[in-house]
Amino acid sequence: MDVALVVIGNEVLSGETLDTNGKLIGTLLADAGFVVKTKITIPDIAGEIKNTLTQLLANYDIILMTGGLGPTNDDVTRNVLADYFNSELVFDPVLFDHIKELLKHRHPNLTIMNEQQAIIPKCASVLKNNFGTAPGLLVRTEGKILIAMPGVPYEVKGLMEEQVIPLLIKEFSRFKVINRNIRLVGLPESMIAGKIKEIEDSLPVHIKLAYLPHMGQVKLRLTAMGIDEKRILPELDALVSNISALLADYVYGYDDEELPATIGRMLKEGNSSLSIAESCTGGYISHLITSIPGSSEYFKGSIISYANEVKSKLLSIDKSILSTYGAVSEETAQAMSEGVRKLMNTDYSLAATGIAGPDGGTEFKPVGTLWLAASSSEKTITKRIVFYRGRLQNIQFFSTFGLDLLRRLIKGLE
Ligand code: ATP
Ligand code: MG
């Protein structure tokens, strides 16, 4: 079933705000078997909104809008809807009670603006927003559905998951949609495609395969659509295991489990602990590790040893290693990893030292040079990577490469 999406917001058009709502809405719809066929971004201007509505209502059965539903003067969507559908604006007491309840602790003194948020077009029904005061608005017109949501991303997420997706599935879909994800790290898309070509070419029509690359990883999403869940589930399971067999140890996990969670799971299974020494990644690897609930069970801590002085003092790295080989070298990475493992008395450790850029490169160590080391009680493994996509992206990619090296050490793959 096709959906048209309207993103409303001057700040999205000016580039000040990145349209993450479009990404979120598109992904959630795709997971539920709906397809965004067009997305239009327009300013908070009544005429533009009305023209867009006329154009889309002529061609689509489901129209979703986001942005401009708040209480301030620059938010015009609600009034435009009333105007467009020739509907009066009415006060909704149930909605007002909900707004009062939401604001009870934060702002016990309601403003006139909050009262205004309980005024909605008579032609619309309310989709309860449990995360903010602007409700979702649903208008039914000539067998079509129009839904307006606020612009705040976490409110959009809540409304989509709790209200919009269940409503669309109930009204428009008789199909079950089942997704399975295979998560890979360390193998580029093109090489994955080459390895699984035969399976991909012979997929049945009701199963689709998508490649979703992100920061050095690829998520392979298999989406099966059908009426008979009992039939498609085993079919999907067989595909997941056949594809995984071909991609072997590049597969780190499945479905919603991200790489830091996989590492956490492996450490917990082995009752093992982890410490980290970071230079160029500035704590980002530790941030990823500690983003996982329960990481305190296995993560002891990290040293962000940016300066040589800190590397030698805190991680006990021999000054001659630093002066002979330099801070970005295999020897230093190895000494950092072994140093932090000893200091924190952990089963495993990981270290990263590199040149995140844009400056600081030399002929032999260009910007984007990274040395990684991962240690256990038995050995230390190292890896050199040269990669440059800009400073911040590099920090993120470097962190993924580091986590992958650690995963390989824990799994005994290196
Ligand atoms: P509010 O009650 O906060 O005014 P609203 O429904 O009027 O909500 P907007 O004013 O359009 O929404 O946007 C609220 C916030 O959400 C702003 O910080 C805006 O930058 C952000 N936002 C709006 N649209 C998007 C979008 N498409 N993607 C990501 N963020 C967005
Ligand atoms: Mg607003």
Tab-separated table of C-alpha atoms in Angstrom, residues 47-409:
chain	number	residue	atom	x	y	z
A	47	GLY	CA	-0.810	28.012	0.708
A	48	GLU	CA	1.963	25.471	0.223
A	49	ILE	CA	0.317	22.999	2.597
A	50	LYS	CA	-3.066	23.335	0.858
A	51	ASN	CA	-1.608	22.936	-2.638
A	52	THR	CA	0.313	19.866	-1.528
A	53	LEU	CA	-2.811	18.339	0.018
A	54	THR	CA	-4.811	18.841	-3.184
A	55	GLN	CA	-2.090	17.232	-5.242
A	56	LEU	CA	-1.597	14.246	-2.932
A	57	LEU	CA	-5.248	13.534	-2.143
A	58	ALA	CA	-5.786	13.085	-5.867
A	59	ASN	CA	-3.210	10.305	-6.034
A	60	TYR	CA	-2.757	8.580	-2.683
A	61	ASP	CA	-4.939	6.775	-0.138
A	62	ILE	CA	-2.681	7.378	2.838
A	63	ILE	CA	-1.080	10.741	3.534
A	64	LEU	CA	1.135	11.286	6.570
A	65	MET	CA	2.308	14.723	7.621
A	66	THR	CA	4.836	15.794	10.227
A	67	GLY	CA	5.653	19.215	11.683
A	68	GLY	CA	3.983	22.465	12.597
A	69	LEU	CA	1.396	21.141	15.074
A	70	GLY	CA	2.777	22.925	18.123
A	71	PRO	CA	1.221	25.846	19.988
A	72	THR	CA	3.408	28.651	18.643
A	73	ASN	CA	2.490	31.121	15.918
A	74	ASP	CA	4.869	29.569	13.433
A	75	ASP	CA	2.949	26.280	13.622
A	76	VAL	CA	0.124	26.492	11.109
A	77	THR	CA	-0.795	22.895	10.222
A	78	ARG	CA	-3.857	22.604	12.472
A	79	ASN	CA	-5.480	25.799	11.235
A	80	VAL	CA	-4.705	24.914	7.647
A	81	LEU	CA	-6.435	21.536	8.037
A	82	ALA	CA	-9.550	23.201	9.454
A	83	ASP	CA	-9.545	25.704	6.632
A	84	TYR	CA	-8.863	23.143	3.910
A	85	PHE	CA	-11.650	20.799	4.992
A	86	ASN	CA	-13.997	23.691	5.727
A	87	SER	CA	-14.285	22.623	9.318
A	88	GLU	CA	-14.638	24.742	12.434
A	89	LEU	CA	-12.109	24.633	15.264
A	90	VAL	CA	-13.511	23.118	18.443
A	91	PHE	CA	-12.259	22.669	22.008
A	92	ASP	CA	-11.753	18.986	22.916
A	93	PRO	CA	-12.140	18.559	26.707
A	94	VAL	CA	-10.758	14.986	26.750
A	95	LEU	CA	-7.654	16.156	24.936
A	96	PHE	CA	-7.308	19.072	27.359
A	97	ASP	CA	-7.417	16.671	30.316
A	98	HIS	CA	-4.663	14.624	28.676
A	99	ILE	CA	-2.524	17.766	28.154
A	100	LYS	CA	-3.086	18.792	31.790
A	101	GLU	CA	-2.056	15.328	32.947
A	102	LEU	CA	1.106	15.416	30.838
A	103	LEU	CA	2.121	18.841	32.145
A	104	LYS	CA	1.131	18.183	35.754
A	105	HIS	CA	4.724	17.810	36.974
A	106	ARG	CA	6.635	19.910	34.477
A	107	HIS	CA	4.437	23.006	34.183
A	108	PRO	CA	1.632	23.003	36.735
A	109	ASN	CA	0.553	26.461	35.531
A	110	LEU	CA	-0.942	25.965	32.104
A	111	THR	CA	-0.624	28.763	29.620
A	112	ILE	CA	-3.193	29.979	27.135
A	113	MET	CA	-1.001	28.262	24.527
A	114	ASN	CA	-1.582	24.870	26.131
A	115	GLU	CA	-5.301	25.500	26.068
A	116	GLN	CA	-5.042	26.278	22.405
A	117	GLN	CA	-3.511	22.862	21.849
A	118	ALA	CA	-6.824	21.310	22.842
A	119	ILE	CA	-8.529	23.159	19.998
A	120	ILE	CA	-8.685	20.975	16.913
A	121	PRO	CA	-10.542	20.911	13.591
A	122	LYS	CA	-13.972	19.346	14.032
A	123	CYS	CA	-13.353	17.048	11.055
A	124	ALA	CA	-10.341	15.468	12.790
A	125	SER	CA	-10.126	12.830	15.468
A	126	VAL	CA	-7.332	12.745	18.001
A	127	LEU	CA	-4.511	10.210	17.983
A	128	LYS	CA	-3.273	10.270	21.552
A	129	ASN	CA	0.305	11.501	21.885
A	130	ASN	CA	1.786	10.071	25.075
A	131	PHE	CA	5.052	11.949	24.599
A	132	GLY	CA	3.944	15.540	24.066
A	133	THR	CA	1.089	17.989	24.112
A	134	ALA	CA	0.398	18.267	20.378
A	135	PRO	CA	-1.927	15.388	19.411
A	136	GLY	CA	-1.848	13.454	16.180
A	137	LEU	CA	-4.817	14.417	14.002
A	138	LEU	CA	-6.670	11.961	11.796
A	139	VAL	CA	-8.937	13.118	8.984
A	140	ARG	CA	-10.928	10.685	6.858
A	141	THR	CA	-11.982	11.944	3.486
A	142	GLU	CA	-13.459	10.012	0.555
A	143	GLY	CA	-12.046	6.675	1.709
A	144	LYS	CA	-8.625	8.187	2.240
A	145	ILE	CA	-6.709	8.753	5.422
A	146	LEU	CA	-4.763	11.858	6.315
A	147	ILE	CA	-2.712	11.891	9.503
A	148	ALA	CA	-0.880	14.940	10.852
A	149	MET	CA	1.805	14.461	13.484
A	150	PRO	CA	3.979	16.968	15.345
A	151	GLY	CA	7.601	17.519	14.329
A	152	VAL	CA	9.474	16.516	17.494
A	153	PRO	CA	11.219	13.259	16.561
A	154	TYR	CA	10.527	11.220	19.710
A	155	GLU	CA	6.858	12.233	19.605
A	156	VAL	CA	6.700	11.097	15.981
A	157	LYS	CA	8.262	7.781	16.976
A	158	GLY	CA	5.737	7.284	19.773
A	159	LEU	CA	2.763	8.194	17.598
A	160	MET	CA	3.913	6.023	14.712
A	161	GLU	CA	4.490	2.978	16.887
A	162	GLU	CA	1.490	3.308	19.161
A	163	GLN	CA	-1.139	4.760	16.850
A	164	VAL	CA	-0.365	5.117	13.166
A	165	ILE	CA	1.144	1.729	12.287
A	166	PRO	CA	-1.511	-0.311	14.156
A	167	LEU	CA	-4.239	1.796	12.528
A	168	LEU	CA	-2.837	1.394	9.014
A	169	ILE	CA	-2.338	-2.341	9.458
A	170	LYS	CA	-5.895	-2.718	10.721
A	171	GLU	CA	-7.424	-0.748	7.878
A	172	PHE	CA	-5.247	-1.489	4.889
A	173	SER	CA	-3.283	-4.663	5.295
A	174	ARG	CA	-4.416	-8.234	5.294
A	175	PHE	CA	-0.848	-9.397	4.954
A	176	LYS	CA	1.538	-10.354	7.667
A	177	VAL	CA	4.949	-8.778	7.277
A	178	ILE	CA	7.883	-10.484	8.917
A	179	ASN	CA	11.403	-9.059	8.933
A	180	ARG	CA	14.635	-10.797	9.785
A	181	ASN	CA	17.981	-9.017	9.907
A	182	ILE	CA	21.407	-10.528	9.401
A	183	ARG	CA	24.092	-8.178	10.744
A	184	LEU	CA	27.570	-8.112	9.274
A	185	VAL	CA	30.781	-6.266	9.935
A	186	GLY	CA	34.015	-6.098	7.968
A	187	LEU	CA	32.699	-7.019	4.522
A	188	PRO	CA	31.590	-4.384	1.986
A	189	GLU	CA	28.190	-4.571	0.313
A	190	SER	CA	29.592	-5.476	-3.092
A	191	MET	CA	31.437	-8.482	-1.696
A	192	ILE	CA	28.390	-9.606	0.257
A	193	ALA	CA	26.343	-9.373	-2.930
A	194	GLY	CA	28.885	-11.497	-4.769
A	195	LYS	CA	28.846	-14.202	-2.131
A	196	ILE	CA	25.086	-14.536	-1.899
A	197	LYS	CA	24.215	-13.870	-5.537
A	198	GLU	CA	22.745	-17.293	-6.190
A	199	ILE	CA	20.399	-17.139	-3.231
A	200	GLU	CA	19.446	-13.549	-4.013
A	201	ASP	CA	18.649	-14.358	-7.634
A	202	SER	CA	16.358	-17.188	-6.638
A	203	LEU	CA	14.368	-15.449	-3.908
A	204	PRO	CA	10.619	-16.075	-4.148
A	205	VAL	CA	8.562	-13.004	-5.131
A	206	HIS	CA	7.076	-12.569	-1.686
A	207	ILE	CA	10.501	-12.237	-0.037
A	208	LYS	CA	12.615	-9.120	-0.543
A	209	LEU	CA	16.234	-8.546	0.409
A	210	ALA	CA	17.615	-5.108	1.294
A	211	TYR	CA	21.215	-4.042	1.934
A	212	LEU	CA	21.392	-1.428	4.670
A	213	PRO	CA	24.985	-0.229	5.169
A	214	HIS	CA	25.917	1.886	8.176
A	215	MET	CA	29.335	2.849	9.600
A	216	GLY	CA	31.336	-0.116	8.370
A	217	GLN	CA	28.502	-2.547	8.940
A	218	VAL	CA	25.792	-3.945	6.712
A	219	LYS	CA	22.358	-5.076	7.813
A	220	LEU	CA	20.771	-7.528	5.397
A	221	ARG	CA	17.034	-7.275	5.820
A	222	LEU	CA	14.815	-10.057	4.594
A	223	THR	CA	11.174	-9.068	4.421
A	224	ALA	CA	8.550	-11.699	3.840
A	225	MET	CA	4.970	-10.851	3.122
A	226	GLY	CA	2.155	-13.316	3.119
A	227	ILE	CA	-1.133	-14.346	4.589
A	228	ASP	CA	0.075	-17.590	6.067
A	229	GLU	CA	2.596	-16.951	8.840
A	230	LYS	CA	3.096	-20.680	9.377
A	231	ARG	CA	4.402	-20.972	5.839
A	232	ILE	CA	6.623	-17.914	5.634
A	233	LEU	CA	8.366	-18.285	8.993
A	234	PRO	CA	10.214	-21.537	8.183
A	235	GLU	CA	10.971	-20.183	4.729
A	236	LEU	CA	12.630	-17.117	6.264
A	237	ASP	CA	14.509	-19.175	8.845
A	238	ALA	CA	15.963	-21.378	6.108
A	239	LEU	CA	17.088	-18.332	4.111
A	240	VAL	CA	18.684	-16.713	7.160
A	241	SER	CA	20.696	-19.815	7.895
A	242	ASN	CA	21.739	-20.390	4.250
A	243	ILE	CA	22.868	-16.792	3.826
A	244	SER	CA	24.666	-16.829	7.175
A	245	ALA	CA	26.531	-19.982	6.200
A	246	LEU	CA	27.891	-18.242	3.087
A	247	LEU	CA	28.963	-15.134	4.975
A	248	ALA	CA	30.424	-17.104	7.862
A	249	ASP	CA	32.324	-15.103	10.466
A	250	TYR	CA	31.411	-11.714	9.023
A	251	VAL	CA	27.981	-12.255	10.565
A	252	TYR	CA	28.039	-10.964	14.113
A	253	GLY	CA	24.370	-11.036	15.032
A	254	TYR	CA	20.721	-11.033	14.094
A	255	ASP	CA	17.636	-8.842	14.204
A	256	ASP	CA	17.959	-5.931	16.652
A	257	GLU	CA	21.247	-6.888	18.290
A	258	GLU	CA	23.868	-4.206	17.525
A	259	LEU	CA	27.627	-4.892	17.581
A	260	PRO	CA	28.306	-3.522	21.112
A	261	ALA	CA	25.436	-5.687	22.395
A	262	THR	CA	26.886	-8.743	20.664
A	263	ILE	CA	30.218	-8.101	22.364
A	264	GLY	CA	28.438	-7.645	25.677
A	265	ARG	CA	26.607	-10.929	25.197
A	266	MET	CA	29.832	-12.780	24.351
A	267	LEU	CA	31.639	-11.314	27.367
A	268	LYS	CA	28.764	-12.238	29.668
A	269	GLU	CA	28.631	-15.766	28.279
A	270	GLY	CA	32.332	-16.201	29.064
A	271	ASN	CA	32.015	-14.409	32.390
A	272	SER	CA	34.755	-12.093	31.112
A	273	SER	CA	35.664	-8.473	31.684
A	274	LEU	CA	36.819	-5.691	29.354
A	275	SER	CA	38.934	-2.545	29.532
A	276	ILE	CA	39.728	-0.051	26.774
A	277	ALA	CA	42.490	2.421	25.962
A	278	GLU	CA	41.506	5.046	23.423
A	279	SER	CA	43.466	7.743	21.730
A	280	CYS	CA	42.021	8.973	18.412
A	281	THR	CA	38.495	7.732	19.190
A	282	GLY	CA	38.366	9.941	22.290
A	283	GLY	CA	36.078	7.680	24.296
A	284	TYR	CA	33.639	6.802	21.514
A	285	ILE	CA	34.309	3.055	21.755
A	286	SER	CA	33.638	3.228	25.492
A	287	HIS	CA	30.472	5.218	24.782
A	288	LEU	CA	29.251	2.453	22.443
A	289	ILE	CA	30.040	-0.235	24.997
A	290	THR	CA	28.315	1.635	27.835
A	291	SER	CA	25.247	2.408	25.693
A	292	ILE	CA	24.223	-1.192	26.308
A	293	PRO	CA	22.143	-1.704	29.472
A	294	GLY	CA	23.923	-3.996	31.904
A	295	SER	CA	27.416	-3.210	30.527
A	296	SER	CA	28.638	-2.696	34.096
A	297	GLU	CA	28.623	-6.486	34.402
A	298	TYR	CA	31.625	-6.763	32.069
A	299	PHE	CA	33.079	-3.310	31.355
A	300	LYS	CA	35.568	-2.098	33.951
A	301	GLY	CA	36.614	1.212	32.396
A	302	SER	CA	38.766	3.009	29.914
A	303	ILE	CA	41.680	5.384	29.710
A	304	ILE	CA	41.444	8.110	27.109
A	305	SER	CA	45.153	8.464	26.619
A	306	TYR	CA	45.302	11.278	24.131
A	307	ALA	CA	48.669	12.733	25.069
A	308	ASN	CA	51.902	10.708	25.020
A	309	GLU	CA	52.429	11.707	28.635
A	310	VAL	CA	49.177	9.982	29.610
A	311	LYS	CA	50.026	6.946	27.503
A	312	SER	CA	53.319	6.496	29.288
A	313	LYS	CA	52.231	7.488	32.794
A	314	LEU	CA	48.861	5.754	33.076
A	315	LEU	CA	49.356	2.842	30.704
A	316	SER	CA	53.025	2.312	31.616
A	317	ILE	CA	54.161	2.490	28.002
A	318	ASP	CA	57.909	2.626	27.704
A	319	LYS	CA	58.860	6.105	26.471
A	320	SER	CA	61.280	4.500	24.019
A	321	ILE	CA	58.339	2.776	22.260
A	322	LEU	CA	56.681	6.138	21.736
A	323	SER	CA	59.869	7.857	20.623
A	324	THR	CA	61.030	5.029	18.366
A	325	TYR	CA	57.776	4.031	16.668
A	326	GLY	CA	55.524	7.042	17.308
A	327	ALA	CA	52.092	7.293	18.954
A	328	VAL	CA	50.359	5.848	15.889
A	329	SER	CA	52.111	2.528	15.486
A	330	GLU	CA	51.566	-1.169	15.973
A	331	GLU	CA	53.957	-1.177	18.927
A	332	THR	CA	52.108	1.647	20.703
A	333	ALA	CA	48.674	0.097	20.079
A	334	GLN	CA	49.929	-3.195	21.468
A	335	ALA	CA	51.480	-1.501	24.516
A	336	MET	CA	48.277	0.491	25.132
A	337	SER	CA	46.145	-2.628	24.997
A	338	GLU	CA	48.414	-4.688	27.221
A	339	GLY	CA	48.916	-1.719	29.542
A	340	VAL	CA	45.212	-1.122	30.143
A	341	ARG	CA	44.471	-4.838	30.547
A	342	LYS	CA	47.094	-5.062	33.262
A	343	LEU	CA	46.081	-1.789	34.914
A	344	MET	CA	42.409	-2.759	35.135
A	345	ASN	CA	42.972	-6.478	35.553
A	346	THR	CA	40.533	-7.570	32.849
A	347	ASP	CA	40.241	-10.677	30.701
A	348	TYR	CA	40.160	-8.675	27.477
A	349	SER	CA	41.221	-5.216	26.356
A	350	LEU	CA	41.062	-3.086	23.238
A	351	ALA	CA	43.194	-0.130	22.157
A	352	ALA	CA	42.940	2.342	19.290
A	353	THR	CA	45.480	4.913	18.171
A	354	GLY	CA	45.288	6.763	14.888
A	355	ILE	CA	45.023	10.007	12.977
A	356	ALA	CA	41.373	11.046	12.761
A	357	GLY	CA	42.256	14.104	10.664
A	358	PRO	CA	41.913	16.455	8.940
A	359	ASP	CA	45.529	17.344	9.891
A	360	GLY	CA	48.392	15.408	11.379
A	361	GLY	CA	49.200	12.995	8.558
A	362	THR	CA	52.655	12.281	7.163
A	363	GLU	CA	53.890	10.508	4.072
A	364	PHE	CA	54.208	7.174	5.863
A	365	LYS	CA	51.271	7.664	8.200
A	366	PRO	CA	48.567	9.412	6.179
A	367	VAL	CA	45.459	10.916	7.756
A	368	GLY	CA	43.082	8.051	8.465
A	369	THR	CA	45.802	5.645	9.617
A	370	LEU	CA	44.556	3.541	12.502
A	371	TRP	CA	46.316	0.946	14.602
A	372	LEU	CA	44.158	-1.324	16.705
A	373	ALA	CA	45.150	-3.918	19.263
A	374	ALA	CA	43.073	-6.365	21.264
A	375	SER	CA	44.460	-8.497	24.067
A	376	SER	CA	43.533	-11.509	26.129
A	377	SER	CA	45.585	-13.340	28.718
A	378	GLU	CA	46.994	-15.457	25.898
A	379	LYS	CA	47.797	-13.027	23.149
A	380	THR	CA	47.531	-9.602	21.553
A	381	ILE	CA	46.355	-9.201	17.994
A	382	THR	CA	46.825	-6.013	15.978
A	383	LYS	CA	45.405	-4.512	12.818
A	384	ARG	CA	46.250	-1.527	10.635
A	385	ILE	CA	43.562	0.283	8.666
A	386	VAL	CA	43.795	3.367	6.476
A	387	PHE	CA	40.453	5.027	5.951
A	388	TYR	CA	39.318	8.637	5.640
A	389	ARG	CA	35.800	10.061	5.552
A	390	GLY	CA	36.215	13.206	7.672
A	391	ARG	CA	37.021	13.459	11.360
A	392	LEU	CA	33.697	12.562	12.994
A	393	GLN	CA	32.834	9.756	10.602
A	394	ASN	CA	36.343	8.409	11.055
A	395	ILE	CA	35.918	8.253	14.809
A	396	GLN	CA	32.713	6.251	14.303
A	397	PHE	CA	34.174	3.912	11.684
A	398	PHE	CA	37.388	3.432	13.730
A	399	SER	CA	35.241	2.422	16.691
A	400	THR	CA	33.382	-0.163	14.615
A	401	PHE	CA	36.678	-1.581	13.320
A	402	GLY	CA	37.942	-1.770	16.909
A	403	LEU	CA	34.850	-3.572	18.158
A	404	ASP	CA	35.164	-6.029	15.283
A	405	LEU	CA	38.773	-6.829	16.161
A	406	LEU	CA	37.728	-7.439	19.760
A	407	ARG	CA	34.845	-9.653	18.607
A	408	ARG	CA	37.252	-11.692	16.501
A	409	LEU	CA	39.623	-12.160	19.428
